[in-house]
Amino acid sequence: MGCCYSICHKDTDPQENVVNERTHLLEVTEQQQETPVPASSASTPPRKPDEQSALNRILHETATNVIDVGALGPYALEASAYSERVRVYSARVAGLAAAPAPPPRLLADLTHAERASMLSNPPLAFADKELITNAVKKAAAALSELRVKHLEDLVVPFRVP
């Protein structure tokens, strides 16, 4: 309806020159819009030169706005620029590979004395380990048995007139 309304009503619109979804792809002149088509010309084909010129204009605009990367061909570098890039990239890769991995920071928030006393404590008792293991197994079993039962639709349509 928007396109029909815009053809019938020629009010001045501040956004008249803005290209959007309502913009005509082919220019329609005032004379073509208001001239009634005689019944005898209904069987004749539309004017080819106008359509052909419009298609040629669209093709030309497309050709000027699109960059054909395949037609550009290979990008040629001078030998000195190529060797300079190889040297720079090799230096960057060597710098990344030579960087040592940071040492692990276990218990980093503790002082050395606190860390030493904590690590010197006896390990967990066997009963504690069993309790933790059993709790984890029960939790995993409960999660594996979890099922979702469909009761009603999640998306409910609003009945707005």
PDB file of N, CA and C in Angstrom, residues 21-63:
ATOM      1  N   GLU A  21      13.121   1.456   1.310  1.00  0.00           N
ATOM      2  CA  GLU A  21      12.384   0.344   0.711  1.00  0.00           C
ATOM      3  C   GLU A  21      11.242   0.809  -0.170  1.00  0.00           C
ATOM      4  N   ARG A  22      10.843   2.064  -0.058  1.00  0.00           N
ATOM      5  CA  ARG A  22       9.743   2.576  -0.868  1.00  0.00           C
ATOM      6  C   ARG A  22      10.224   3.302  -2.125  1.00  0.00           C
ATOM      7  N   THR A  23      11.502   3.432  -2.314  1.00  0.00           N
ATOM      8  CA  THR A  23      12.044   4.129  -3.462  1.00  0.00           C
ATOM      9  C   THR A  23      11.860   3.275  -4.717  1.00  0.00           C
ATOM     10  N   HIS A  24      11.436   3.906  -5.804  1.00  0.00           N
ATOM     11  CA  HIS A  24      11.269   3.193  -7.073  1.00  0.00           C
ATOM     12  C   HIS A  24      12.634   2.850  -7.649  1.00  0.00           C
ATOM     13  N   LEU A  25      12.752   1.657  -8.182  1.00  0.00           N
ATOM     14  CA  LEU A  25      14.006   1.260  -8.809  1.00  0.00           C
ATOM     15  C   LEU A  25      14.181   1.942 -10.154  1.00  0.00           C
ATOM     16  N   LEU A  26      13.097   2.091 -10.885  1.00  0.00           N
ATOM     17  CA  LEU A  26      13.124   2.778 -12.167  1.00  0.00           C
ATOM     18  C   LEU A  26      12.387   4.097 -12.019  1.00  0.00           C
ATOM     19  N   GLU A  27      12.953   5.135 -12.605  1.00  0.00           N
ATOM     20  CA  GLU A  27      12.317   6.449 -12.527  1.00  0.00           C
ATOM     21  C   GLU A  27      11.042   6.450 -13.362  1.00  0.00           C
ATOM     22  N   VAL A  28       9.959   6.927 -12.782  1.00  0.00           N
ATOM     23  CA  VAL A  28       8.689   7.044 -13.492  1.00  0.00           C
ATOM     24  C   VAL A  28       8.398   8.527 -13.614  1.00  0.00           C
ATOM     25  N   THR A  29       8.323   8.999 -14.842  1.00  0.00           N
ATOM     26  CA  THR A  29       8.078  10.424 -15.050  1.00  0.00           C
ATOM     27  C   THR A  29       6.607  10.731 -14.840  1.00  0.00           C
ATOM     28  N   GLU A  30       6.295  12.016 -14.612  1.00  0.00           N
ATOM     29  CA  GLU A  30       4.914  12.444 -14.401  1.00  0.00           C
ATOM     30  C   GLU A  30       4.052  12.140 -15.616  1.00  0.00           C
ATOM     31  N   GLN A  31       4.613  12.298 -16.809  1.00  0.00           N
ATOM     32  CA  GLN A  31       3.857  12.090 -18.038  1.00  0.00           C
ATOM     33  C   GLN A  31       3.438  10.621 -18.162  1.00  0.00           C
ATOM     34  N   GLN A  32       4.320   9.693 -17.790  1.00  0.00           N
ATOM     35  CA  GLN A  32       3.994   8.275 -17.892  1.00  0.00           C
ATOM     36  C   GLN A  32       2.951   7.874 -16.860  1.00  0.00           C
ATOM     37  N   GLN A  33       2.976   8.496 -15.688  1.00  0.00           N
ATOM     38  CA  GLN A  33       2.037   8.126 -14.638  1.00  0.00           C
ATOM     39  C   GLN A  33       0.621   8.550 -14.970  1.00  0.00           C
ATOM     40  N   GLU A  34       0.444   9.762 -15.491  1.00  0.00           N
ATOM     41  CA  GLU A  34      -0.881  10.319 -15.672  1.00  0.00           C
ATOM     42  C   GLU A  34      -1.489  10.009 -17.023  1.00  0.00           C
ATOM     43  N   THR A  35      -0.726   9.550 -17.998  1.00  0.00           N
ATOM     44  CA  THR A  35      -1.248   9.273 -19.328  1.00  0.00           C
ATOM     45  C   THR A  35      -1.957   7.933 -19.311  1.00  0.00           C
ATOM     46  N   PRO A  36      -3.274   7.903 -19.655  1.00  0.00           N
ATOM     47  CA  PRO A  36      -3.958   6.620 -19.713  1.00  0.00           C
ATOM     48  C   PRO A  36      -3.475   5.817 -20.916  1.00  0.00           C
ATOM     49  N   VAL A  37      -3.429   4.509 -20.744  1.00  0.00           N
ATOM     50  CA  VAL A  37      -2.973   3.640 -21.806  1.00  0.00           C
ATOM     51  C   VAL A  37      -4.163   3.294 -22.695  1.00  0.00           C
ATOM     52  N   PRO A  38      -4.083   3.596 -24.005  1.00  0.00           N
ATOM     53  CA  PRO A  38      -5.184   3.226 -24.885  1.00  0.00           C
ATOM     54  C   PRO A  38      -5.313   1.718 -25.000  1.00  0.00           C
ATOM     55  N   ALA A  39      -6.535   1.282 -25.280  1.00  0.00           N
ATOM     56  CA  ALA A  39      -6.806  -0.154 -25.361  1.00  0.00           C
ATOM     57  C   ALA A  39      -6.070  -0.799 -26.506  1.00  0.00           C
ATOM     58  N   SER A  40      -5.838  -0.075 -27.582  1.00  0.00           N
ATOM     59  CA  SER A  40      -5.174  -0.668 -28.748  1.00  0.00           C
ATOM     60  C   SER A  40      -3.696  -0.913 -28.477  1.00  0.00           C
ATOM     61  N   SER A  41      -3.079  -0.126 -27.578  1.00  0.00           N
ATOM     62  CA  SER A  41      -1.657  -0.313 -27.311  1.00  0.00           C
ATOM     63  C   SER A  41      -1.405  -1.347 -26.224  1.00  0.00           C
ATOM     64  N   ALA A  42      -2.456  -1.907 -25.666  1.00  0.00           N
ATOM     65  CA  ALA A  42      -2.271  -2.905 -24.615  1.00  0.00           C
ATOM     66  C   ALA A  42      -1.617  -4.159 -25.158  1.00  0.00           C
ATOM     67  N   SER A  43      -1.838  -4.458 -26.440  1.00  0.00           N
ATOM     68  CA  SER A  43      -1.256  -5.663 -27.004  1.00  0.00           C
ATOM     69  C   SER A  43       0.166  -5.441 -27.493  1.00  0.00           C
ATOM     70  N   THR A  44       0.579  -4.182 -27.645  1.00  0.00           N
ATOM     71  CA  THR A  44       1.938  -3.917 -28.108  1.00  0.00           C
ATOM     72  C   THR A  44       2.905  -4.075 -26.946  1.00  0.00           C
ATOM     73  N   PRO A  45       4.122  -4.530 -27.236  1.00  0.00           N
ATOM     74  CA  PRO A  45       5.091  -4.695 -26.151  1.00  0.00           C
ATOM     75  C   PRO A  45       5.544  -3.333 -25.641  1.00  0.00           C
ATOM     76  N   PRO A  46       6.043  -3.273 -24.397  1.00  0.00           N
ATOM     77  CA  PRO A  46       6.513  -1.999 -23.844  1.00  0.00           C
ATOM     78  C   PRO A  46       7.700  -1.469 -24.631  1.00  0.00           C
ATOM     79  N   ARG A  47       7.976  -0.206 -24.447  1.00  0.00           N
ATOM     80  CA  ARG A  47       9.053   0.432 -25.192  1.00  0.00           C
ATOM     81  C   ARG A  47      10.395  -0.152 -24.789  1.00  0.00           C
ATOM     82  N   LYS A  48      11.086  -0.731 -25.751  1.00  0.00           N
ATOM     83  CA  LYS A  48      12.373  -1.370 -25.489  1.00  0.00           C
ATOM     84  C   LYS A  48      13.482  -0.362 -25.209  1.00  0.00           C
ATOM     85  N   PRO A  49      13.562   0.762 -25.926  1.00  0.00           N
ATOM     86  CA  PRO A  49      14.693   1.660 -25.657  1.00  0.00           C
ATOM     87  C   PRO A  49      14.676   2.200 -24.225  1.00  0.00           C
ATOM     88  N   ASP A  50      13.482   2.508 -23.694  1.00  0.00           N
ATOM     89  CA  ASP A  50      13.430   3.020 -22.329  1.00  0.00           C
ATOM     90  C   ASP A  50      13.874   1.965 -21.336  1.00  0.00           C
ATOM     91  N   GLU A  51      13.390   0.758 -21.486  1.00  0.00           N
ATOM     92  CA  GLU A  51      13.792  -0.326 -20.585  1.00  0.00           C
ATOM     93  C   GLU A  51      15.268  -0.632 -20.750  1.00  0.00           C
ATOM     94  N   GLN A  52      15.736  -0.645 -21.985  1.00  0.00           N
ATOM     95  CA  GLN A  52      17.139  -0.960 -22.234  1.00  0.00           C
ATOM     96  C   GLN A  52      18.043   0.112 -21.638  1.00  0.00           C
ATOM     97  N   SER A  53      17.661   1.386 -21.783  1.00  0.00           N
ATOM     98  CA  SER A  53      18.496   2.445 -21.216  1.00  0.00           C
ATOM     99  C   SER A  53      18.482   2.395 -19.686  1.00  0.00           C
ATOM    100  N   ALA A  54      17.326   2.064 -19.109  1.00  0.00           N
ATOM    101  CA  ALA A  54      17.258   1.947 -17.655  1.00  0.00           C
ATOM    102  C   ALA A  54      18.122   0.788 -17.173  1.00  0.00           C
ATOM    103  N   LEU A  55      18.070  -0.345 -17.867  1.00  0.00           N
ATOM    104  CA  LEU A  55      18.905  -1.488 -17.479  1.00  0.00           C
ATOM    105  C   LEU A  55      20.381  -1.174 -17.662  1.00  0.00           C
ATOM    106  N   ASN A  56      20.717  -0.466 -18.731  1.00  0.00           N
ATOM    107  CA  ASN A  56      22.115  -0.084 -18.944  1.00  0.00           C
ATOM    108  C   ASN A  56      22.593   0.859 -17.853  1.00  0.00           C
ATOM    109  N   ARG A  57      21.731   1.785 -17.406  1.00  0.00           N
ATOM    110  CA  ARG A  57      22.091   2.708 -16.339  1.00  0.00           C
ATOM    111  C   ARG A  57      22.329   1.938 -15.037  1.00  0.00           C
ATOM    112  N   ILE A  58      21.438   0.980 -14.735  1.00  0.00           N
ATOM    113  CA  ILE A  58      21.605   0.170 -13.519  1.00  0.00           C
ATOM    114  C   ILE A  58      22.890  -0.643 -13.595  1.00  0.00           C
ATOM    115  N   LEU A  59      23.166  -1.224 -14.756  1.00  0.00           N
ATOM    116  CA  LEU A  59      24.383  -2.012 -14.938  1.00  0.00           C
ATOM    117  C   LEU A  59      25.621  -1.137 -14.768  1.00  0.00           C
ATOM    118  N   HIS A  60      25.579   0.060 -15.307  1.00  0.00           N
ATOM    119  CA  HIS A  60      26.719   0.975 -15.196  1.00  0.00           C
ATOM    120  C   HIS A  60      26.940   1.386 -13.745  1.00  0.00           C
ATOM    121  N   GLU A  61      25.864   1.701 -13.011  1.00  0.00           N
ATOM    122  CA  GLU A  61      25.997   2.079 -11.606  1.00  0.00           C
ATOM    123  C   GLU A  61      26.544   0.930 -10.777  1.00  0.00           C
ATOM    124  N   THR A  62      26.079  -0.275 -11.073  1.00  0.00           N
ATOM    125  CA  THR A  62      26.577  -1.443 -10.356  1.00  0.00           C
ATOM    126  C   THR A  62      28.051  -1.667 -10.643  1.00  0.00           C
ATOM    127  N   ALA A  63      28.432  -1.511 -11.896  1.00  0.00           N
ATOM    128  CA  ALA A  63      29.832  -1.718 -12.268  1.00  0.00           C
ATOM    129  C   ALA A  63      30.742  -0.691 -11.605  1.00  0.00           C
TER     130      ALA A  63
END
